[in-house]
XYZ file of C-alpha atoms in Angstrom:
702
model
C 6.722 25.093 3.856
C 3.032 25.897 4.335
C 0.231 24.247 2.386
C -0.628 27.562 0.731
C 2.970 28.039 -0.423
C 3.058 24.487 -1.758
C -0.162 24.969 -3.739
C 1.168 28.218 -5.213
C 4.402 26.474 -6.221
C 2.422 23.648 -7.824
C 0.340 26.157 -9.779
C 3.435 28.018 -10.907
C 5.205 24.831 -11.940
C 2.085 23.630 -13.726
C 1.830 26.892 -15.646
C 5.519 26.713 -16.509
C 5.226 23.137 -17.743
C 2.109 23.987 -19.743
C 3.620 27.048 -21.392
C 6.800 25.117 -22.162
C 5.033 22.226 -23.817
C 2.719 24.527 -25.798
C 5.761 26.417 -27.070
C 7.473 23.138 -27.933
C 4.458 21.849 -29.855
C 4.069 25.151 -31.724
C 7.744 25.014 -32.633
C 7.291 21.483 -33.934
C 4.350 22.557 -36.102
C 6.364 25.466 -37.514
C 9.160 23.099 -38.469
C 6.702 20.848 -40.283
C 5.126 23.752 -42.159
C 3.340 26.961 -41.294
C 0.255 26.576 -43.523
C -0.808 23.010 -42.792
C -4.570 22.592 -42.360
C -5.326 19.984 -39.710
C -8.545 18.017 -39.431
C -10.356 18.515 -36.110
C -10.749 15.284 -34.148
C -12.584 14.634 -30.876
C -9.984 12.816 -28.779
C -10.582 11.439 -25.308
C -7.706 12.345 -23.002
C -5.410 9.962 -21.213
C -6.937 10.554 -17.787
C -10.354 9.145 -18.677
C -8.955 6.573 -21.098
C -6.175 5.124 -18.938
C -6.218 6.575 -15.405
C -9.911 6.091 -14.612
C -11.483 2.788 -13.640
C -15.284 2.550 -13.717
C -15.727 -0.812 -11.993
C -14.083 -2.686 -9.129
C -14.925 -5.881 -7.259
C -13.039 -4.977 -4.083
C -15.933 -3.352 -2.192
C -18.565 -6.006 -2.933
C -16.774 -9.157 -4.254
C -18.853 -8.639 -7.404
C -18.030 -6.515 -10.449
C -19.736 -3.288 -9.402
C -19.660 0.213 -10.913
C -17.847 2.516 -8.518
C -20.653 5.068 -8.941
C -23.112 2.728 -7.182
C -20.657 1.699 -4.439
C -21.599 3.556 -1.211
C -18.064 3.678 0.161
C -14.905 5.374 -1.036
C -12.991 3.238 -3.545
C -9.827 4.390 -5.293
C -8.039 2.574 -8.118
C -4.500 3.136 -9.387
C -4.387 1.740 -12.916
C -1.541 0.033 -14.740
C -1.103 3.066 -17.009
C -0.602 5.395 -14.027
C 1.811 2.922 -12.432
C 3.863 2.812 -15.642
C 3.769 6.573 -16.217
C 5.142 7.196 -12.725
C 7.744 4.418 -13.128
C 6.549 2.965 -9.834
C 8.525 -0.103 -8.768
C 7.011 -0.448 -5.289
C 3.956 0.771 -3.403
C 5.824 3.668 -1.755
C 6.081 5.322 -5.189
C 2.288 5.707 -5.385
C 1.237 7.225 -2.060
C 0.691 10.611 -3.723
C -2.019 9.092 -5.933
C -4.096 7.680 -3.047
C -5.765 10.296 -0.863
C -5.508 9.684 2.882
C -2.535 7.310 2.589
C 0.922 8.168 3.931
C 3.979 6.256 5.037
C 3.949 4.855 8.570
C 7.324 3.119 8.622
C 9.497 1.485 5.980
C 6.889 -1.066 4.859
C 3.489 -0.045 6.286
C 1.146 2.866 5.673
C -1.256 5.063 7.561
C -4.733 5.128 5.998
C -7.408 7.468 7.313
C -5.373 7.854 10.496
C -4.763 4.173 11.305
C -1.768 1.942 10.670
C -2.519 -0.505 7.864
C -0.148 -3.431 7.414
C -2.416 -6.183 6.066
C -3.104 -6.328 2.346
C -5.051 -8.525 -0.070
C -4.038 -10.054 -3.378
C -6.957 -10.520 -5.787
C -9.244 -10.165 -2.775
C -7.447 -12.903 -0.795
C -5.379 -12.758 2.372
C -1.778 -13.940 2.151
C 0.892 -11.231 1.883
C 4.160 -12.795 0.652
C 6.175 -9.738 1.713
C 5.477 -10.133 5.429
C 5.988 -7.342 7.953
C 9.147 -5.547 6.841
C 9.652 -6.036 3.091
C 8.110 -3.491 0.745
C 5.706 -4.984 -1.837
C 7.089 -4.854 -5.376
C 4.822 -4.052 -8.340
C 6.227 -6.173 -11.176
C 3.346 -8.676 -10.960
C 0.677 -6.008 -10.304
C -1.635 -4.398 -12.872
C -3.864 -2.455 -10.468
C -3.958 -1.234 -6.889
C -7.395 -0.877 -5.329
C -8.149 0.767 -1.982
C -11.413 0.416 -0.059
C -11.442 3.095 2.624
C -12.958 2.584 6.037
C -13.871 -0.662 7.851
C -14.266 -3.653 5.532
C -15.441 -6.205 8.102
C -18.801 -6.895 6.422
C -17.040 -8.367 3.397
C -13.495 -9.371 4.494
C -13.744 -9.914 8.249
C -11.136 -8.782 10.770
C -9.097 -5.777 9.661
C -7.907 -2.285 10.495
C -10.556 0.479 10.326
C -8.637 2.760 7.950
C -9.308 0.513 4.970
C -7.895 -2.360 2.982
C -5.420 -2.418 0.078
C -5.881 -4.943 -2.720
C -3.243 -5.804 -5.319
C -4.738 -7.081 -8.582
C -2.194 -9.380 -10.213
C -1.429 -9.734 -13.914
C -3.205 -12.624 -15.634
C -2.726 -14.485 -18.938
C -4.154 -12.518 -21.882
C -6.180 -13.542 -24.937
C -3.935 -11.482 -27.211
C -0.224 -12.106 -27.506
C 1.876 -9.565 -25.640
C 5.646 -9.742 -25.202
C 7.763 -7.056 -23.559
C 11.478 -6.822 -22.878
C 12.549 -3.991 -20.579
C 15.866 -2.722 -19.221
C 16.403 0.185 -16.847
C 19.408 1.985 -15.416
C 19.853 4.836 -12.968
C 22.049 6.541 -10.452
C 23.275 4.701 -7.374
C 24.177 1.832 -9.714
C 20.545 0.916 -10.319
C 20.114 -1.726 -13.009
C 17.061 -3.848 -13.751
C 15.828 -6.155 -16.461
C 12.569 -7.945 -17.083
C 10.780 -10.007 -19.691
C 7.050 -10.666 -19.838
C 5.262 -12.941 -22.284
C 1.531 -13.571 -22.317
C -0.982 -14.857 -24.828
C -2.798 -17.864 -26.322
C -1.340 -21.334 -25.826
C -3.554 -22.930 -28.503
C -5.329 -21.868 -31.684
C -8.697 -20.852 -30.198
C -7.086 -19.154 -27.156
C -9.045 -21.356 -24.766
C -5.716 -21.920 -23.025
C -3.452 -19.000 -22.213
C -0.137 -18.460 -20.444
C 1.918 -15.805 -18.707
C 5.644 -15.815 -17.918
C 7.343 -12.922 -16.160
C 10.920 -12.636 -14.869
C 12.296 -9.571 -13.105
C 15.644 -8.753 -11.488
C 17.208 -5.565 -10.148
C 20.087 -4.327 -8.036
C 21.002 -0.923 -6.599
C 22.954 1.002 -4.008
C 21.485 3.620 -1.665
C 22.102 7.053 -0.238
C 22.245 5.338 3.173
C 25.605 3.938 4.285
C 26.205 0.212 3.707
C 22.876 -0.409 1.943
C 22.573 -2.449 -1.241
C 19.392 -4.096 -2.498
C 18.591 -6.967 -4.844
C 15.169 -8.189 -6.008
C 14.206 -11.186 -8.103
C 10.686 -12.237 -9.085
C 9.490 -15.167 -11.192
C 5.781 -15.053 -12.090
C 3.933 -17.825 -13.955
C 0.268 -18.039 -14.961
C -2.048 -20.401 -16.820
C -5.702 -19.859 -17.782
C -8.059 -22.450 -19.263
C -11.588 -21.956 -20.583
C -12.639 -25.521 -19.816
C -15.966 -24.954 -21.566
C -18.380 -22.062 -22.044
C -19.368 -22.204 -18.359
C -16.042 -22.798 -16.587
C -12.732 -20.933 -16.498
C -9.683 -21.866 -14.422
C -6.805 -19.486 -13.581
C -3.637 -20.773 -11.889
C -0.651 -18.640 -10.782
C 2.718 -19.241 -9.143
C 5.111 -16.531 -7.927
C 8.595 -16.845 -6.429
C 10.082 -13.791 -4.682
C 13.592 -13.139 -3.383
C 14.784 -9.902 -1.791
C 18.148 -9.213 -0.168
C 19.082 -5.898 1.452
C 22.483 -5.443 3.031
C 22.952 -2.829 5.743
C 19.372 -3.487 6.898
C 16.844 -3.844 8.691
C 16.794 -0.213 7.711
C 15.719 2.155 10.481
C 15.484 5.885 10.986
C 17.878 8.613 12.063
C 17.515 10.288 15.503
C 16.134 13.832 15.524
C 15.705 16.603 18.043
C 12.261 17.649 19.262
C 11.889 20.032 16.301
C 12.475 17.292 13.755
C 16.049 18.154 12.793
C 18.220 15.153 11.977
C 21.091 14.640 14.429
C 23.185 13.024 11.689
C 23.644 13.255 7.955
C 20.838 11.560 6.027
C 23.358 8.998 4.770
C 23.889 7.788 8.359
C 22.913 4.219 9.178
C 23.159 2.316 12.446
C 23.677 -0.946 10.516
C 26.960 -2.503 9.524
C 27.596 -3.634 5.944
C 27.411 -7.255 7.126
C 23.903 -6.694 8.493
C 21.135 -7.815 6.205
C 17.451 -8.482 5.656
C 16.549 -11.384 3.368
C 13.136 -12.536 2.175
C 12.233 -15.720 0.315
C 8.573 -16.285 -0.531
C 6.461 -18.538 -2.723
C 2.808 -18.112 -3.651
C 0.342 -20.444 -5.357
C -3.094 -19.167 -6.327
C -6.033 -20.641 -8.262
C -9.534 -19.501 -9.198
C -12.416 -21.413 -10.812
C -15.354 -19.419 -12.204
C -18.512 -21.399 -12.962
C -21.693 -20.174 -14.646
C -24.514 -22.325 -13.249
C -27.332 -20.774 -15.296
C -28.451 -17.422 -16.670
C -28.941 -15.870 -13.222
C -26.576 -17.791 -10.921
C -22.790 -18.076 -10.927
C -20.109 -19.176 -8.502
C -16.394 -18.851 -7.923
C -13.938 -20.762 -5.780
C -10.520 -19.347 -4.893
C -7.477 -20.638 -3.050
C -4.222 -18.876 -2.139
C -1.268 -20.542 -0.431
C 1.922 -18.762 0.593
C 4.979 -19.295 2.705
C 7.855 -16.965 3.397
C 10.928 -16.682 5.569
C 12.365 -13.326 6.554
C 15.825 -13.332 8.134
C 17.173 -10.205 9.803
C 20.599 -9.762 11.366
C 21.062 -6.117 12.245
C 22.240 -3.510 14.711
C 19.669 -1.371 16.499
C 20.039 1.812 18.533
C 19.493 0.877 22.182
C 20.163 4.277 23.724
C 20.941 7.881 22.918
C 23.738 8.403 25.453
C 22.593 11.965 26.155
C 21.271 14.941 24.254
C 24.716 16.486 23.855
C 26.596 13.304 22.951
C 27.668 12.453 19.434
C 27.371 8.708 20.025
C 24.644 6.108 20.353
C 24.701 2.748 22.075
C 23.699 -0.229 19.950
C 22.561 -3.808 20.302
C 22.655 -6.651 17.796
C 19.540 -8.602 16.864
C 19.188 -11.940 15.106
C 15.589 -12.564 14.052
C 13.895 -15.138 11.826
C 10.209 -14.892 10.946
C 8.510 -17.737 9.089
C 4.909 -17.663 7.871
C 2.756 -20.209 6.142
C -0.857 -19.627 5.256
C -3.788 -20.665 3.113
C -6.993 -18.858 2.176
C -10.088 -20.592 0.757
C -13.062 -18.616 -0.583
C -16.349 -19.688 -2.130
C -19.049 -17.358 -3.475
C -22.522 -17.693 -4.993
C -23.795 -14.668 -6.917
C -27.458 -14.529 -7.914
C -29.022 -11.886 -10.175
C -32.645 -11.805 -9.032
C -34.374 -9.020 -10.912
C -33.360 -5.773 -9.222
C -31.259 -7.623 -6.643
C -27.723 -8.980 -6.842
C -27.342 -11.308 -3.886
C -23.961 -12.580 -2.706
C -23.625 -15.479 -0.290
C -20.151 -16.649 0.579
C -17.720 -18.123 3.029
C -13.970 -17.909 3.527
C -11.403 -19.677 5.646
C -7.972 -18.332 6.572
C -5.234 -20.318 8.297
C -1.818 -18.917 9.125
C 1.092 -20.069 11.266
C 3.737 -17.562 12.339
C 7.034 -18.634 13.904
C 9.373 -16.070 15.450
C 12.891 -16.734 16.739
C 14.765 -13.801 18.288
C 18.195 -13.509 19.937
C 20.044 -10.343 20.852
C 23.013 -8.940 22.741
C 24.209 -5.604 24.030
C 27.580 -6.852 25.272
C 30.623 -5.992 23.221
C 28.671 -3.976 20.655
C 30.585 -0.847 19.709
C 29.048 2.595 20.043
C 28.589 4.563 16.839
C 29.211 8.227 16.193
C 26.432 10.278 14.624
C 28.782 12.720 12.916
C 31.672 10.437 11.992
C 30.553 6.793 12.057
C 33.287 4.161 11.973
C 31.958 0.803 10.846
C 33.515 -2.635 11.189
C 34.722 -2.257 14.785
C 33.176 -5.592 15.869
C 33.243 -9.192 14.800
C 29.545 -10.039 14.870
C 30.305 -13.782 14.899
C 31.905 -13.318 18.334
C 28.816 -11.766 19.930
C 27.395 -13.658 22.911
C 23.752 -13.876 21.877
C 20.984 -14.241 24.466
C 17.669 -15.927 23.495
C 14.765 -13.474 23.758
C 11.792 -15.070 22.031
C 10.893 -18.418 20.520
C 7.195 -18.435 19.754
C 4.608 -19.884 17.412
C 1.169 -18.403 16.751
C -1.504 -20.257 14.777
C -4.605 -18.397 13.604
C -7.775 -19.890 12.126
C -10.618 -17.692 10.927
C -13.811 -18.790 9.188
C -16.384 -16.285 8.004
C -19.909 -16.397 6.576
C -21.308 -13.362 4.792
C -24.357 -12.243 2.855
C -24.878 -9.116 0.793
C -27.704 -7.597 -1.220
C -27.262 -4.933 -3.898
C -30.750 -3.623 -4.594
C -31.560 -1.327 -7.488
C -34.617 0.323 -5.977
C -35.169 2.776 -8.837
C -33.176 4.046 -11.791
C -31.702 6.620 -9.418
C -31.481 4.839 -6.054
C -29.234 1.849 -5.194
C -29.011 0.268 -1.755
C -26.314 -2.015 -0.349
C -26.711 -4.115 2.793
C -24.291 -6.700 4.102
C -23.539 -8.678 7.247
C -20.850 -11.116 8.287
C -20.050 -13.396 11.202
C -16.510 -14.617 11.938
C -15.266 -17.335 14.240
C -11.627 -16.867 15.205
C -9.290 -19.177 17.088
C -5.697 -18.384 17.988
C -3.157 -20.624 19.670
C 0.043 -19.243 21.153
C 2.977 -21.328 22.325
C 6.144 -19.466 23.127
C 9.001 -18.416 25.308
C 9.864 -14.804 26.121
C 12.731 -13.866 28.360
C 10.538 -11.446 30.337
C 7.587 -13.779 30.941
C 8.955 -17.305 30.542
C 7.151 -20.122 28.748
C 3.548 -19.301 27.904
C 0.736 -21.227 26.270
C -2.558 -19.586 25.441
C -5.702 -20.317 23.454
C -8.266 -17.748 22.400
C -11.623 -18.160 20.672
C -14.049 -15.417 19.797
C -16.831 -14.428 17.443
C -16.981 -11.144 15.565
C -19.884 -9.466 13.789
C -19.698 -6.843 11.059
C -22.308 -4.938 9.087
C -22.559 -2.386 6.302
C -25.493 -0.352 5.033
C -25.236 2.229 2.288
C -27.026 4.028 -0.505
C -26.120 5.837 -3.712
C -28.399 8.218 -5.564
C -28.111 9.502 -9.111
C -29.500 13.037 -9.120
C -28.427 13.504 -12.734
C -25.363 12.826 -14.888
C -23.400 15.395 -12.875
C -24.210 14.542 -9.266
C -24.082 11.078 -7.640
C -24.029 11.314 -3.837
C -23.695 8.367 -1.458
C -23.696 7.586 2.243
C -22.839 4.524 4.323
C -22.364 3.069 7.780
C -19.829 0.246 8.201
C -18.258 -1.646 11.072
C -15.155 -3.719 11.634
C -13.166 -5.482 14.315
C -9.682 -6.723 15.189
C -9.379 -9.703 17.576
C -7.114 -9.383 20.597
C -4.045 -11.618 20.600
C -4.158 -14.892 22.540
C -1.083 -13.902 24.542
C -2.687 -10.624 25.651
C -5.717 -12.495 27.010
C -3.502 -13.739 29.862
C -3.158 -10.186 31.144
C -6.795 -9.626 32.083
C -7.206 -8.529 35.710
C -10.285 -10.708 36.396
C -9.453 -13.569 34.055
C -12.213 -12.758 31.573
C -11.534 -12.495 27.841
C -11.073 -9.118 26.213
C -13.598 -8.221 23.547
C -12.175 -7.544 20.075
C -11.309 -4.025 19.074
C -14.388 -2.587 17.389
C -14.697 0.204 14.858
C -17.478 1.990 13.052
C -17.515 4.562 10.275
C -20.038 7.058 8.998
C -19.183 8.237 5.497
C -20.880 10.594 3.065
C -19.638 11.665 -0.317
C -20.487 12.757 -3.807
C -19.071 11.782 -7.189
C -19.523 14.544 -9.735
C -18.812 14.896 -13.465
C -18.412 18.128 -15.404
C -17.687 19.512 -18.867
C -18.914 16.484 -20.772
C -17.218 14.155 -18.272
C -13.808 15.745 -18.770
C -13.635 16.671 -15.082
C -14.313 14.025 -12.407
C -14.455 15.192 -8.778
C -14.925 12.817 -5.829
C -15.492 14.278 -2.367
C -15.781 12.142 0.782
C -16.176 12.964 4.479
C -15.847 10.333 7.218
C -15.972 9.819 10.987
C -14.368 6.665 12.467
C -14.364 5.531 16.095
C -12.185 2.637 17.280
C -12.782 1.171 20.763
C -11.598 -1.596 23.117
C -7.940 -0.823 22.534
C -5.808 -2.554 25.161
C -4.087 -0.226 27.635
C -1.898 -0.628 30.719
C -3.901 -1.176 33.918
C -3.338 1.752 36.299
C -3.556 -0.599 39.302
C -1.056 -3.136 37.949
C 1.298 -2.333 35.079
C 1.708 -6.051 34.291
C -1.994 -6.226 33.359
C -4.119 -4.728 30.611
C -7.559 -3.135 30.360
C -9.631 -2.578 27.204
C -10.514 1.091 27.571
C -8.627 2.744 24.721
C -10.627 4.797 22.235
C -9.464 6.680 19.137
C -11.460 8.949 16.852
C -10.513 9.773 13.251
C -12.355 12.185 10.985
C -11.530 13.936 7.768
C -12.239 14.920 4.196
C -10.784 13.579 0.932
C -10.895 15.182 -2.493
C -9.862 13.393 -5.689
C -9.794 15.149 -9.055
C -9.204 13.489 -12.413
C -9.396 15.699 -15.467
C -8.626 15.958 -19.160
C -7.758 19.653 -19.318
C -7.291 19.241 -23.065
C -7.196 16.043 -25.166
C -3.423 16.061 -24.598
C -3.127 17.517 -21.082
C -4.340 15.563 -18.051
C -4.115 15.966 -14.298
C -4.680 13.738 -11.280
C -4.933 15.515 -7.894
C -5.573 13.954 -4.463
C -6.039 15.939 -1.253
C -6.822 14.678 2.250
C -7.457 16.324 5.602
C -7.373 14.061 8.657
C -7.569 14.567 12.410
C -6.953 11.440 14.510
C -6.960 11.768 18.287
C -6.963 9.600 21.398
C -10.281 10.067 23.198
C -9.822 7.617 26.094
C -6.587 6.283 27.597
C -5.432 5.003 30.967
C -2.272 7.069 31.034
C 0.101 8.889 28.764
C 3.012 6.486 28.524
C 2.703 6.782 24.776
C -0.562 8.645 24.221
C -2.737 10.742 26.487
C -6.329 11.812 25.993
C -6.494 14.398 23.219
C -3.115 13.433 21.755
C -2.712 13.158 18.025
C -1.807 9.745 16.684
C 1.711 9.262 15.353
C 2.259 9.648 11.607
C -1.161 11.135 10.892
C -0.584 14.381 8.954
C -3.422 16.881 8.928
C -2.892 17.666 5.233
C -1.713 15.671 2.225
C -1.685 16.802 -1.379
C -0.538 14.748 -4.350
C -0.513 15.734 -8.007
C 0.405 14.153 -11.319
C -0.010 16.040 -14.590
C 1.029 14.961 -18.078
C 1.094 16.608 -21.508
C 1.304 14.593 -24.738
C 2.866 15.675 -28.029
C 1.135 13.450 -30.613
C 3.199 14.815 -33.487
C 6.378 13.384 -31.966
C 4.732 10.556 -29.924
C 6.226 11.956 -26.728
C 5.050 13.303 -23.388
C 6.295 15.213 -20.386
C 4.878 14.815 -16.880
C 5.267 16.518 -13.531
C 4.390 15.261 -10.042
C 4.332 16.712 -6.553
C 3.758 15.279 -3.089
C 3.094 17.408 0.001
C 2.705 16.019 3.541
C 2.144 18.380 6.460
C 3.731 18.200 9.902
C 3.444 14.943 11.866
C 4.558 13.665 15.255
C 6.274 10.435 16.253
C 5.169 8.114 19.042
C 6.825 10.276 21.684
C 5.512 13.591 20.414
C 8.601 14.759 18.537
C 7.959 16.757 15.390
C 8.279 15.242 11.937
C 8.702 18.175 9.577
C 6.413 18.811 6.596
C 7.847 18.167 3.158
C 7.188 18.653 -0.521
C 8.972 16.674 -3.218
C 8.649 16.973 -6.984
C 9.066 14.453 -9.791
C 9.601 14.817 -13.536
C 9.037 12.332 -16.347
C 9.637 12.192 -20.094
C 8.404 9.450 -22.397
C 8.645 8.792 -26.132
C 7.788 5.974 -28.540
C 9.492 4.812 -31.702
C 7.871 1.907 -33.528
C 7.710 -0.886 -30.929
C 10.112 0.845 -28.526
C 9.232 3.006 -25.527
C 11.873 5.145 -23.826
C 11.216 6.764 -20.474
C 13.157 9.068 -18.138
C 11.971 9.606 -14.570
C 13.543 11.915 -12.005
C 12.204 11.435 -8.487
C 12.786 14.047 -5.793
C 13.791 16.484 -8.508
C 15.424 19.015 -6.160
C 17.157 16.372 -4.000
C 15.342 17.362 -0.820
C 16.387 15.935 2.548
C 13.263 14.986 4.502
C 11.613 12.425 6.782
C 8.545 10.546 5.590
C 7.463 9.533 9.125
C 8.705 9.114 12.680
C 9.043 6.320 15.215
C 10.610 7.041 18.614
C 13.255 9.362 20.000
C 16.026 6.764 19.845
C 15.024 5.131 16.524
C 14.363 8.516 14.959
C 12.566 9.398 11.733
C 12.521 7.405 8.506
C 14.446 9.150 5.750
C 12.806 9.898 2.416
C 14.555 8.821 -0.780
C 16.991 11.361 -2.220
C 17.103 12.196 -5.922
C 16.824 9.122 -8.138
C 17.166 9.101 -11.924
C 15.810 6.179 -13.955
C 16.134 5.658 -17.704
C 14.313 2.703 -19.224
C 13.800 1.181 -22.649
C 11.100 -1.383 -23.370
C 10.447 -3.305 -26.560
C 7.122 -4.919 -27.487
C 7.361 -7.890 -29.808
């Protein structure tokens, strides 16, 4: 389906929804009486009241209006998360321009794979590498696009994702919620938050969530459980302490879930229910997180905050993996069995001083990040039964009888300390400047065994520098352009440093971005339009040495450029729309040879076009609403150049309130489309998009 066809279908569906709801509301008014005179009220629509966020601390570590932030920032609010019945981050890609799915648990952002995320501005992802973040504890998702090195240190150049967690509230709020759906989906949760004493100087939060469901994929069942606790204390008028603890458990049978092989044109070679995993295969995650923050007001112009986040998790995976497509005409694949355990433990410490000095807001801060990763990996190919693509027969083997061969037993310890300074200068009433710089010292220790290389020990130390300079200008209430230059870096791994031809250390990967955009407001602020254009270059990517394939050289270079358009509008006081469009072109500019990429090649899983839409119409007379969503992603390629077909999926939602009850029906993938969200390799195939899912929920506030 072409982009033009998709847009026409969206317009037609939007017109149909609009005409339907107008007819329904007129019919309701006729039932209530044909000659009723209604008082005219000026009502602000849901988009600007609930979907729009005016401030965010992600880009600057200070509470800053987005209009004076010279870099693209996008916020998905709690109201939009609830309206779309989003349970995990994959449900929200349509609402974030430039973001698409890379594999099961990571995303592509502005053309680059992004797998590291922040929680309340702190490193420490409890979900690790392969588990999809759940949203029960999340009230907002913030995305800073482009390199973020000047404020957060080492990171991918496409941007950084920040999950803002739910905190204890000053007002009492209690919610009980149950949900059910097809594929035996069932979930329940209870959340309670509010004052713990009479003057609300102490507050609490308790949240418990559990769900279970089957899948369209063979052998797959999933269970999630989350316990979330919070305590806030206004120690005095100058000090506030917030403490949080979260316990997470996830179990998925028939996993680690992979793709389905395709031909070069992107056609699946098996039914989309096919799975290379047995029912006894599984992926299990257990994680705990402790987080605390102390805010201190020193005087009228100086304040500080200190933050700490500790996490540990263990991810166990016992699963079958495709090892070989026997041949292009065969119906069978060869498999191997893998037994992997990943354990992570980390702590982040952050301290900031924020000074308001006339027209300047100066930030001086430091952070320290320590993480230890342990990885144990055994596998076997002997005695593992082949599997048919057209008629899979599971349970042919006894996995306990496999003769496992140790592959990897390694431990990697990373320490990073950063110092940063930033100045937000209000030059005039129209002009704001932002300048920031950061220095990072990174040390990595590697101690491990790999079957291919034997026992290896390696230490790596390096220093990274990052800068950002930007400006915003308020022409008038309608036009607010901005421009910025930002840099970032990613350190090379300690193990890779052993593969230098001359024994010297590889420099970190370096990236830089030029971005220009404009935020505009129309029709008495009922229409908000954000337009951004960017150019990113990433260098020093390690490549295979042409003279010795056992060695590496840092000559890789990738260029990404594109345009993003985000529209948020109250079409009427009761009809809102949220539209996100992105164009991206990411290509390899320098490479030693085309084992995976050659010069000029497109990057894998970087669609040229993405278009997401969410529109909702409210019926105040019956306290109900209907909403419609669409998500279009253009053609992609996998890592070996095979096509990943374009797709468009549609969602539908209905919501109504009765006293303290809210009932909601969500239908995702309305027309039950079979599609791939992204691709990997020829043998692993493409990752299958979710088929039609129906969710009905009831929540009670008390």
